[in-house]
């Protein structure tokens, strides 16, 4: 799986949008971008994934650049409960049963 | 519905002691993963089961680590003769679909192991 690069930490004011960047310059054409987050003392939680089109669900939006070398996870209205470590992961298509490879992620701190 | 559960949530062991960590995956989930998470790091893969078959154990750090899932549901991770470097959070994850184009892994809360 391709390596990803994320900033170690970010701050965000409550109610504002949190934009978390991820670089994956060596991504292959059959690799998806996944985002998970881990709230303190909990296991990681799936957020969203995408291949090349922008995606949105009830938790977040994922914007993938046209060359697919980077992406941004957007939490449109961050709350205190969004404080967590956010992991960007790339995985090959049709790779069920293969482990997720986590980096160190980005620690997002949301403050009031 | 019920998520992935793990027990115990916390375990303190003396160096050299054997420990057993339990994972109850979401009912019907085919795939089950164990990860180890050291302090300040992301989770790292240990082993993978598809039903009762252990298909990948390449991440187990030594032969002191052993995992089983005899009936294809509950899994146990056993660590023999624990060492201080085994102190970590042990996470279990399950996913529902075998051979899917993509899969979402659902994680339990983890077991925090401290070896003294």
PDB file of C-alpha atoms in Angstrom:
ATOM      1  CA  UNK A   1       0.000   0.000   0.000  1.00  0.00           C
ATOM      2  CA  UNK A   2       1.089   3.554  -0.702  1.00  0.00           C
ATOM      3  CA  UNK A   3       2.498   5.666   2.093  1.00  0.00           C
ATOM      4  CA  UNK A   4       0.620   8.709   3.290  1.00  0.00           C
ATOM      5  CA  UNK A   5       1.836  11.933   4.864  1.00  0.00           C
ATOM      6  CA  UNK A   6      -0.257  13.916   7.316  1.00  0.00           C
ATOM      7  CA  UNK A   7       0.517  16.879   9.577  1.00  0.00           C
ATOM      8  CA  UNK A   8       0.975  15.716  13.164  1.00  0.00           C
ATOM      9  CA  UNK A   9      -1.550  18.114  14.648  1.00  0.00           C
ATOM     10  CA  UNK A  10      -4.191  20.702  13.817  1.00  0.00           C
ATOM     11  CA  UNK A  11      -6.471  22.997  15.790  1.00  0.00           C
ATOM     12  CA  UNK A  12     -10.008  24.018  14.939  1.00  0.00           C
ATOM     13  CA  UNK A  13     -12.597  26.244  16.591  1.00  0.00           C
ATOM     14  CA  UNK A  14     -15.922  24.665  17.414  1.00  0.00           C
ATOM     15  CA  UNK A  15     -18.488  25.258  14.679  1.00  0.00           C
ATOM     16  CA  UNK A  16     -15.886  25.947  12.021  1.00  0.00           C
ATOM     17  CA  UNK A  17     -14.899  23.599   9.216  1.00  0.00           C
ATOM     18  CA  UNK A  18     -11.935  21.319   9.866  1.00  0.00           C
ATOM     19  CA  UNK A  19      -9.894  20.552   6.748  1.00  0.00           C
ATOM     20  CA  UNK A  20      -7.440  17.702   7.225  1.00  0.00           C
ATOM     21  CA  UNK A  21      -4.905  17.196   4.407  1.00  0.00           C
ATOM     22  CA  UNK A  22      -3.231  13.987   3.311  1.00  0.00           C
ATOM     23  CA  UNK A  23      -0.517  13.454   0.722  1.00  0.00           C
ATOM     24  CA  UNK A  24      -0.344  10.111  -1.090  1.00  0.00           C
ATOM     25  CA  UNK A  25       1.870  10.938  -4.062  1.00  0.00           C
ATOM     26  CA  UNK A  26       2.690   7.301  -4.856  1.00  0.00           C
ATOM     27  CA  UNK A  27      -0.915   6.109  -4.950  1.00  0.00           C
ATOM     28  CA  UNK A  28      -1.730   3.573  -7.653  1.00  0.00           C
ATOM     29  CA  UNK A  29      -4.722   3.639  -9.939  1.00  0.00           C
ATOM     30  CA  UNK A  30      -6.479   0.818  -8.085  1.00  0.00           C
ATOM     31  CA  UNK A  31      -5.985   2.202  -4.585  1.00  0.00           C
ATOM     32  CA  UNK A  32      -8.754   3.794  -2.557  1.00  0.00           C
ATOM     33  CA  UNK A  33      -8.290   6.552   0.022  1.00  0.00           C
ATOM     34  CA  UNK A  34      -9.812   5.710   3.411  1.00  0.00           C
ATOM     35  CA  UNK A  35     -10.180   7.861   6.499  1.00  0.00           C
ATOM     36  CA  UNK A  36     -10.570   6.543  10.027  1.00  0.00           C
ATOM     37  CA  UNK A  37     -10.506   8.420  13.309  1.00  0.00           C
ATOM     38  CA  UNK A  38      -9.704   7.354  16.847  1.00  0.00           C
ATOM     39  CA  UNK A  39     -11.207   9.141  19.793  1.00  0.00           C
ATOM     40  CA  UNK A  40      -9.269   8.833  23.037  1.00  0.00           C
ATOM     41  CA  UNK A  41      -9.609   5.380  24.660  1.00  0.00           C
ATOM     42  CA  UNK A  42     -11.690   4.042  21.781  1.00  0.00           C
ATOM     43  CA  UNK A  43     -10.954   1.908  18.755  1.00  0.00           C
ATOM     44  CA  UNK A  44     -10.637   3.483  15.296  1.00  0.00           C
ATOM     45  CA  UNK A  45     -13.882   4.399  13.547  1.00  0.00           C
ATOM     46  CA  UNK A  46     -14.460   4.384   9.806  1.00  0.00           C
ATOM     47  CA  UNK A  47     -15.346   7.798   8.356  1.00  0.00           C
ATOM     48  CA  UNK A  48     -15.333   7.706   4.578  1.00  0.00           C
ATOM     49  CA  UNK A  49     -13.509   6.384   1.536  1.00  0.00           C
ATOM     50  CA  UNK A  50     -13.162   7.269  -2.151  1.00  0.00           C
ATOM     51  CA  UNK A  51     -11.361   6.419  -5.370  1.00  0.00           C
ATOM     52  CA  UNK A  52     -11.297   9.570  -7.485  1.00  0.00           C
ATOM     53  CA  UNK A  53     -14.601  11.347  -7.136  1.00  0.00           C
ATOM     54  CA  UNK A  54     -15.473  13.547  -4.209  1.00  0.00           C
ATOM     55  CA  UNK A  55     -17.559  11.765  -1.604  1.00  0.00           C
ATOM     56  CA  UNK A  56     -19.888  12.947   1.140  1.00  0.00           C
ATOM     57  CA  UNK A  57     -21.695  11.153   3.924  1.00  0.00           C
ATOM     58  CA  UNK A  58     -23.297  12.109   7.203  1.00  0.00           C
ATOM     59  CA  UNK A  59     -19.932  12.427   8.923  1.00  0.00           C
ATOM     60  CA  UNK A  60     -17.671  14.193   6.448  1.00  0.00           C
ATOM     61  CA  UNK A  61     -16.697  15.050   2.888  1.00  0.00           C
ATOM     62  CA  UNK A  62     -13.668  13.747   1.039  1.00  0.00           C
ATOM     63  CA  UNK A  63     -12.059  15.821  -1.683  1.00  0.00           C
ATOM     64  CA  UNK A  64      -9.510  14.019  -3.872  1.00  0.00           C
ATOM     65  CA  UNK A  65      -7.366  16.029  -6.279  1.00  0.00           C
ATOM     66  CA  UNK A  66      -7.586  15.248  -9.975  1.00  0.00           C
ATOM     67  CA  UNK A  67      -4.123  13.652 -10.009  1.00  0.00           C
ATOM     68  CA  UNK A  68      -5.113  11.692  -6.866  1.00  0.00           C
ATOM     69  CA  UNK A  69      -1.850  12.577  -5.160  1.00  0.00           C
ATOM     70  CA  UNK A  70      -3.542  14.276  -2.256  1.00  0.00           C
ATOM     71  CA  UNK A  71      -6.885  14.518  -0.506  1.00  0.00           C
ATOM     72  CA  UNK A  72      -8.660  16.536   2.149  1.00  0.00           C
ATOM     73  CA  UNK A  73     -11.121  15.340   4.751  1.00  0.00           C
ATOM     74  CA  UNK A  74     -13.619  18.025   5.632  1.00  0.00           C
ATOM     75  CA  UNK A  75     -15.666  18.099   8.828  1.00  0.00           C
ATOM     76  CA  UNK A  76     -18.088  20.931   7.946  1.00  0.00           C
ATOM     77  CA  UNK A  77     -19.022  22.004  11.474  1.00  0.00           C
ATOM     78  CA  UNK A  78     -16.539  20.627  13.959  1.00  0.00           C
ATOM     79  CA  UNK A  79     -17.697  19.894  17.502  1.00  0.00           C
ATOM     80  CA  UNK A  80     -15.757  19.107  20.654  1.00  0.00           C
ATOM     81  CA  UNK A  81     -16.582  15.433  20.090  1.00  0.00           C
ATOM     82  CA  UNK A  82     -14.597  15.515  16.844  1.00  0.00           C
ATOM     83  CA  UNK A  83     -11.363  15.843  18.822  1.00  0.00           C
ATOM     84  CA  UNK A  84      -9.479  12.704  17.775  1.00  0.00           C
ATOM     85  CA  UNK A  85      -6.570  11.293  15.798  1.00  0.00           C
ATOM     86  CA  UNK A  86      -7.461  11.123  12.097  1.00  0.00           C
ATOM     87  CA  UNK A  87      -5.791   8.506   9.909  1.00  0.00           C
ATOM     88  CA  UNK A  88      -5.544   8.639   6.112  1.00  0.00           C
ATOM     89  CA  UNK A  89      -4.960   5.184   4.603  1.00  0.00           C
ATOM     90  CA  UNK A  90      -4.702   3.951   1.036  1.00  0.00           C
ATOM     91  CA  UNK A  91      -5.736   0.407   0.160  1.00  0.00           C
ATOM     92  CA  UNK A  92      -5.809  -1.645  -2.997  1.00  0.00           C
ATOM     93  CA  UNK A  93      -9.148  -2.386  -4.609  1.00  0.00           C
ATOM     94  CA  UNK A  94     -10.525  -5.839  -3.817  1.00  0.00           C
ATOM     95  CA  UNK A  95      -8.274  -6.325  -0.886  1.00  0.00           C
ATOM     96  CA  UNK A  96     -10.738  -7.738   1.588  1.00  0.00           C
ATOM     97  CA  UNK A  97      -9.038  -9.442   4.442  1.00  0.00           C
ATOM     98  CA  UNK A  98      -5.971  -7.265   4.253  1.00  0.00           C
ATOM     99  CA  UNK A  99      -4.960  -5.224   7.257  1.00  0.00           C
ATOM    100  CA  UNK A 100      -5.189  -1.480   7.413  1.00  0.00           C
ATOM    101  CA  UNK A 101      -1.797   0.195   7.548  1.00  0.00           C
ATOM    102  CA  UNK A 102      -1.992   3.138   9.912  1.00  0.00           C
ATOM    103  CA  UNK A 103       0.547   5.948  10.134  1.00  0.00           C
ATOM    104  CA  UNK A 104       0.677   8.348  13.056  1.00  0.00           C
ATOM    105  CA  UNK A 105      -2.267  10.372  11.792  1.00  0.00           C
ATOM    106  CA  UNK A 106      -3.251  13.940  12.562  1.00  0.00           C
ATOM    107  CA  UNK A 107      -4.350  14.873  16.059  1.00  0.00           C
ATOM    108  CA  UNK A 108      -7.255  17.301  15.648  1.00  0.00           C
ATOM    109  CA  UNK A 109      -8.058  19.439  18.666  1.00  0.00           C
ATOM    110  CA  UNK A 110     -11.422  21.206  18.583  1.00  0.00           C
ATOM    111  CA  UNK A 111     -11.844  23.949  21.145  1.00  0.00           C
ATOM    112  CA  UNK A 112     -14.718  26.194  22.170  1.00  0.00           C
TER     113      UNK A 112
ATOM    114  CA  UNK B   1     -26.955  -3.222  17.229  1.00  0.00           C
ATOM    115  CA  UNK B   2     -24.080  -4.467  19.344  1.00  0.00           C
ATOM    116  CA  UNK B   3     -20.622  -3.589  18.170  1.00  0.00           C
ATOM    117  CA  UNK B   4     -17.328  -5.376  18.663  1.00  0.00           C
ATOM    118  CA  UNK B   5     -16.640  -6.028  22.324  1.00  0.00           C
ATOM    119  CA  UNK B   6     -13.380  -6.873  24.014  1.00  0.00           C
ATOM    120  CA  UNK B   7     -12.539  -8.112  27.482  1.00  0.00           C
ATOM    121  CA  UNK B   8     -10.972  -7.340  29.774  1.00  0.00           C
ATOM    122  CA  UNK B   9     -10.701  -3.623  29.051  1.00  0.00           C
ATOM    123  CA  UNK B  10      -7.624  -3.369  31.246  1.00  0.00           C
ATOM    124  CA  UNK B  11      -5.122  -6.003  32.270  1.00  0.00           C
ATOM    125  CA  UNK B  12      -2.087  -5.696  34.506  1.00  0.00           C
ATOM    126  CA  UNK B  13       0.295  -8.631  34.334  1.00  0.00           C
ATOM    127  CA  UNK B  14       3.583  -9.420  35.990  1.00  0.00           C
ATOM    128  CA  UNK B  15       6.460 -10.110  33.653  1.00  0.00           C
ATOM    129  CA  UNK B  16       6.441 -13.792  32.741  1.00  0.00           C
ATOM    130  CA  UNK B  17       2.720 -14.246  33.285  1.00  0.00           C
ATOM    131  CA  UNK B  18       0.436 -15.590  30.537  1.00  0.00           C
ATOM    132  CA  UNK B  19      -2.572 -13.501  29.457  1.00  0.00           C
ATOM    133  CA  UNK B  20      -5.637 -14.128  27.308  1.00  0.00           C
ATOM    134  CA  UNK B  21      -7.555 -11.347  25.586  1.00  0.00           C
ATOM    135  CA  UNK B  22     -11.030 -11.945  24.210  1.00  0.00           C
ATOM    136  CA  UNK B  23     -12.800 -10.451  21.210  1.00  0.00           C
ATOM    137  CA  UNK B  24     -16.512 -10.795  20.418  1.00  0.00           C
ATOM    138  CA  UNK B  25     -16.997  -9.604  16.831  1.00  0.00           C
ATOM    139  CA  UNK B  26     -20.238  -8.353  15.364  1.00  0.00           C
ATOM    140  CA  UNK B  27     -22.503 -11.348  14.794  1.00  0.00           C
ATOM    141  CA  UNK B  28     -22.107 -12.832  11.336  1.00  0.00           C
ATOM    142  CA  UNK B  29     -18.898 -11.023  10.484  1.00  0.00           C
ATOM    143  CA  UNK B  30     -16.588 -13.234   8.480  1.00  0.00           C
ATOM    144  CA  UNK B  31     -13.313 -11.394   8.898  1.00  0.00           C
ATOM    145  CA  UNK B  32     -11.546 -10.708  12.198  1.00  0.00           C
ATOM    146  CA  UNK B  33      -8.322  -8.794  12.738  1.00  0.00           C
ATOM    147  CA  UNK B  34      -6.070  -8.209  15.731  1.00  0.00           C
ATOM    148  CA  UNK B  35      -3.923  -5.079  15.961  1.00  0.00           C
ATOM    149  CA  UNK B  36      -1.400  -3.851  18.524  1.00  0.00           C
ATOM    150  CA  UNK B  37      -1.155  -0.146  19.326  1.00  0.00           C
ATOM    151  CA  UNK B  38       1.821   1.220  21.228  1.00  0.00           C
ATOM    152  CA  UNK B  39       1.514   4.551  23.001  1.00  0.00           C
ATOM    153  CA  UNK B  40       1.493   7.434  20.537  1.00  0.00           C
ATOM    154  CA  UNK B  41       1.512   5.188  17.485  1.00  0.00           C
ATOM    155  CA  UNK B  42      -1.097   3.975  15.025  1.00  0.00           C
ATOM    156  CA  UNK B  43      -2.390   0.417  15.276  1.00  0.00           C
ATOM    157  CA  UNK B  44      -0.210  -2.300  13.747  1.00  0.00           C
ATOM    158  CA  UNK B  45      -1.526  -5.532  12.268  1.00  0.00           C
ATOM    159  CA  UNK B  46      -0.991  -8.784  14.135  1.00  0.00           C
ATOM    160  CA  UNK B  47      -3.171 -11.475  12.565  1.00  0.00           C
ATOM    161  CA  UNK B  48      -6.260 -12.115  10.413  1.00  0.00           C
ATOM    162  CA  UNK B  49      -8.999 -14.757  10.455  1.00  0.00           C
ATOM    163  CA  UNK B  50     -11.560 -15.594   7.824  1.00  0.00           C
ATOM    164  CA  UNK B  51     -14.179 -17.544   9.753  1.00  0.00           C
ATOM    165  CA  UNK B  52     -12.145 -20.049  11.794  1.00  0.00           C
ATOM    166  CA  UNK B  53      -9.136 -20.067   9.462  1.00  0.00           C
ATOM    167  CA  UNK B  54      -6.122 -17.994  10.410  1.00  0.00           C
ATOM    168  CA  UNK B  55      -5.039 -16.771   6.989  1.00  0.00           C
ATOM    169  CA  UNK B  56      -2.359 -14.303   7.970  1.00  0.00           C
ATOM    170  CA  UNK B  57      -0.247 -14.229  11.105  1.00  0.00           C
ATOM    171  CA  UNK B  58       2.653 -12.333   9.663  1.00  0.00           C
ATOM    172  CA  UNK B  59       2.344  -9.500  12.176  1.00  0.00           C
ATOM    173  CA  UNK B  60       2.688 -11.587  15.327  1.00  0.00           C
ATOM    174  CA  UNK B  61       5.935 -10.323  16.919  1.00  0.00           C
ATOM    175  CA  UNK B  62       7.095 -13.628  18.376  1.00  0.00           C
ATOM    176  CA  UNK B  63       6.075 -17.213  19.022  1.00  0.00           C
ATOM    177  CA  UNK B  64       4.843 -16.092  22.430  1.00  0.00           C
ATOM    178  CA  UNK B  65       1.799 -14.658  20.659  1.00  0.00           C
ATOM    179  CA  UNK B  66      -0.964 -17.039  19.645  1.00  0.00           C
ATOM    180  CA  UNK B  67      -4.487 -16.383  18.371  1.00  0.00           C
ATOM    181  CA  UNK B  68      -7.448 -18.634  17.736  1.00  0.00           C
ATOM    182  CA  UNK B  69     -11.029 -18.449  16.541  1.00  0.00           C
ATOM    183  CA  UNK B  70     -12.199 -22.061  16.797  1.00  0.00           C
ATOM    184  CA  UNK B  71     -15.864 -21.631  15.881  1.00  0.00           C
ATOM    185  CA  UNK B  72     -15.524 -18.693  13.571  1.00  0.00           C
ATOM    186  CA  UNK B  73     -16.940 -16.154  15.994  1.00  0.00           C
ATOM    187  CA  UNK B  74     -15.207 -15.318  19.297  1.00  0.00           C
ATOM    188  CA  UNK B  75     -11.436 -14.959  19.111  1.00  0.00           C
ATOM    189  CA  UNK B  76      -8.767 -15.101  21.786  1.00  0.00           C
ATOM    190  CA  UNK B  77      -5.301 -13.582  21.622  1.00  0.00           C
ATOM    191  CA  UNK B  78      -2.923 -15.270  24.030  1.00  0.00           C
ATOM    192  CA  UNK B  79       0.456 -13.929  25.064  1.00  0.00           C
ATOM    193  CA  UNK B  80       2.754 -16.282  26.898  1.00  0.00           C
ATOM    194  CA  UNK B  81       5.536 -15.234  29.266  1.00  0.00           C
ATOM    195  CA  UNK B  82       4.668 -11.547  28.891  1.00  0.00           C
ATOM    196  CA  UNK B  83       7.463  -9.006  28.594  1.00  0.00           C
ATOM    197  CA  UNK B  84       7.413  -5.283  29.304  1.00  0.00           C
ATOM    198  CA  UNK B  85       7.562  -4.536  25.579  1.00  0.00           C
ATOM    199  CA  UNK B  86       4.190  -6.290  25.198  1.00  0.00           C
ATOM    200  CA  UNK B  87       2.538  -3.378  27.021  1.00  0.00           C
ATOM    201  CA  UNK B  88       0.143  -1.852  24.511  1.00  0.00           C
ATOM    202  CA  UNK B  89      -3.510  -1.601  23.537  1.00  0.00           C
ATOM    203  CA  UNK B  90      -4.720  -4.671  21.688  1.00  0.00           C
ATOM    204  CA  UNK B  91      -7.509  -3.928  19.231  1.00  0.00           C
ATOM    205  CA  UNK B  92      -9.871  -6.327  17.540  1.00  0.00           C
ATOM    206  CA  UNK B  93     -11.764  -5.489  14.357  1.00  0.00           C
ATOM    207  CA  UNK B  94     -14.328  -7.381  12.319  1.00  0.00           C
ATOM    208  CA  UNK B  95     -15.803  -6.907   8.865  1.00  0.00           C
ATOM    209  CA  UNK B  96     -18.845  -8.449   7.277  1.00  0.00           C
ATOM    210  CA  UNK B  97     -18.101  -9.332   3.720  1.00  0.00           C
ATOM    211  CA  UNK B  98     -15.839 -11.978   2.326  1.00  0.00           C
ATOM    212  CA  UNK B  99     -14.149 -11.045  -0.920  1.00  0.00           C
ATOM    213  CA  UNK B 100     -15.799  -7.662  -1.201  1.00  0.00           C
ATOM    214  CA  UNK B 101     -14.439  -4.951  -3.419  1.00  0.00           C
ATOM    215  CA  UNK B 102     -13.861  -2.924  -0.299  1.00  0.00           C
ATOM    216  CA  UNK B 103     -14.530  -3.471   3.330  1.00  0.00           C
ATOM    217  CA  UNK B 104     -15.106  -1.431   6.430  1.00  0.00           C
ATOM    218  CA  UNK B 105     -13.484  -2.720   9.563  1.00  0.00           C
ATOM    219  CA  UNK B 106     -15.373  -2.194  12.815  1.00  0.00           C
ATOM    220  CA  UNK B 107     -13.135  -1.887  15.837  1.00  0.00           C
ATOM    221  CA  UNK B 108     -13.663  -2.776  19.451  1.00  0.00           C
ATOM    222  CA  UNK B 109     -12.569  -0.486  22.299  1.00  0.00           C
ATOM    223  CA  UNK B 110      -9.367  -2.429  22.869  1.00  0.00           C
ATOM    224  CA  UNK B 111      -7.690  -4.090  25.820  1.00  0.00           C
ATOM    225  CA  UNK B 112      -4.991  -2.036  27.515  1.00  0.00           C
ATOM    226  CA  UNK B 113      -2.254  -4.401  28.710  1.00  0.00           C
ATOM    227  CA  UNK B 114       0.374  -3.241  31.158  1.00  0.00           C
ATOM    228  CA  UNK B 115       3.210  -5.613  31.953  1.00  0.00           C
ATOM    229  CA  UNK B 116       5.157  -4.773  35.108  1.00  0.00           C
TER     230      UNK B 116
END
